[in-house]
């Protein structure tokens, strides 16, 4: 279970807000549950942990086993929601150093999420002499970054294994029926998985989009889904007292309304870094429209207490902090005793690292609240697939509620088109000639 | 050279500000050059690229060669300024996948920058059967995170090589004369390098603090220093037209004054991620005090155009964006031609990746400016040690100026003590008994 502790936002909120906000949360909640709010075409994720396609789920596990057996590496091609969830979950559950570790599962390389030429070359170099497979993830198959990357890695596979051999190593996660990638996959004979029509990219980590790479890394995806299903039941509660998503969404909304403009997501686990990136997309893309929305930022403590810590403690007072705390670590690591005690730390000798971390968390909490930063604590269980499934669903559900509280459509991303359109025009894509001429004038070319 | 392009902030600034700001920049500049402003005890970095200790520099290179010859891994123990600069430079110049790559230099693991027990165990596991050395970096030797980590890794070394053998593999970067680590190093016979008294942590990457790990990774640190020295000369110019640091500091100050509260540092190179973290410490810790300062955030494009892009395009209009652009990539990677052209991208076939990236940069620039986000472009050269040296000095110098413009001491970090003090008290450190009782009451323990 996830516990939302709001006692450290009280000093920053004048009056009780829960009673006033509950009716609005109730409406938002009903919209999510019944799929009848703004953007409701994209609320398939709400009941997903219960209603997912079992047959496809079994195929995902079978494909993961096949990749594990015939590949030393999996290249995952995708951007945005087709990238961050899988990377976040793998780093969180298996380590940010996953690829470095000795293990009996393939290395996983994420590509097609940018346009760096040198990064592309580097991954191609890392694959030299390595048996690998590709999971290309794109609803349409025409998004520039992944589509370009797929051209490179498909060619590599075909050069290495021949066209037919390559086809057996390419797994396409794409539209159920339409689109460039679906057509190609059908004609070339790639195994395909579905990006559901009613689940937007940033809510898609628990579909094949995230599940295939996560399963290849050896994660128990049954447990991941079970955690999400569990949280789905919890989040179905229609009241503030028993619904942690209501509590989180309500608190951050109230703080935003009171002038907090930035939400910093903090964690004390370095392996959480990319889950925070996933969270940033989820909230930034859902809320950041119509000139509204908390700006989502993230820090990794205690490292960043020695970088962003100063600002958080004493900079502009426009911050709120949400801290994800996990249960006990897998390793105890009592601090070694040192006869000389030059560092003066023998008072910690024999204490487990978790004890020190706990005091750091509590000490930081009190310091930041004292410094004027409201703190929301999200207490999760030990890091494992079940807990992460809970956390993912919790954040998704609270995000849907948050968008509705803010009176925006939490499921579209109209602003993302602007750069794409400009890029297409400047690249000389047929059909964009007028815009191109306009933009080139602006650029003084 | 670094070119600061400010043409995309003009639409957001009503009147020319340069003439009004120049006299204040002149004063700030004189304070930095003459070392007579607030916090001037910590301006040793200003002339460092010219005045550094050549004898020690030679010892750093010799130590790096020794580590390269007798170690397959280097464990770097440090936090904050004793961590981010080295990691940033190594990732930027050698890749974020440095440890994964085939190479003839040691793997480098950064530890002691947090309190995660599982991360600690993981690095210890990665070191099993591996010859390694340790570079422990701490001015005092008593900062909790690195001091605790050092206890673990020193023990590992001593168990493996004996006390004397371990001593030959430990390199201490610490105070010139005083402190727990200096005493221990002297009595145990570790080779030591100096954290200068007049250079604060976040400005220390070009001292032994950053240089030893960077050199171990095989980076040409002569070129790094040469780039910094070059930029030092450029930044010595006492006028807006020829000093890029004046231009950058002036523009961001003016935008901040006009209501921009968040500066997003963007780059199109994934390997720049940790240089952005270094930059966040530099600016956040220098400016974030007295309830002032731009909140520093970072994004990695184009990946984050598919996550934070929506917010940047259409969210709250409190943002400014600073984009670091680098020169040509090392690899060309023309896009493969595809007869079927299912993705419709044959209009890009044969075009190098850099061409596509360039259009993405320009298209994004126009989109974000159109959306209401002022953009500062920092055009640097190709990524190499010289360029990075330039960039580091440029950012440092502009940061010193920025602090003075803001009327704060850019070289202290009084707020960082708050969490440390609370943590010490809660950990039961002798001498903190009263505070401990107070805090435990607050925590309801």
mmCIF file of C-alpha atoms in Angstrom, chain A residues 9 50 137 172 180 213 221 266 275 306 333 339-340 402 410:
data_model
loop_
_atom_site.group_PDB
_atom_site.id
_atom_site.type_symbol
_atom_site.label_atom_id
_atom_site.label_comp_id
_atom_site.label_asym_id
_atom_site.label_seq_id
_atom_site.Cartn_x
_atom_site.Cartn_y
_atom_site.Cartn_z
ATOM 1 C CA UNK A 9 1.886 20.593 4.147
ATOM 2 C CA UNK A 50 -7.977 -5.998 -14.628
ATOM 3 C CA UNK A 137 7.605 0.704 -30.385
ATOM 4 C CA UNK A 172 6.848 -4.477 -33.288
ATOM 5 C CA UNK A 180 3.141 2.238 -41.374
ATOM 6 C CA UNK A 213 11.304 -4.799 -22.466
ATOM 7 C CA UNK A 221 5.467 -8.763 -14.875
ATOM 8 C CA UNK A 266 12.590 13.438 -4.580
ATOM 9 C CA UNK A 275 10.989 6.612 -12.841
ATOM 10 C CA UNK A 306 24.684 18.816 -2.056
ATOM 11 C CA UNK A 333 25.492 -3.085 5.215
ATOM 12 C CA UNK A 339 39.785 1.916 15.642
ATOM 13 C CA UNK A 340 41.384 5.216 14.687
ATOM 14 C CA UNK A 402 -5.142 16.372 -11.264
ATOM 15 C CA UNK A 410 -5.208 15.279 -19.032
#
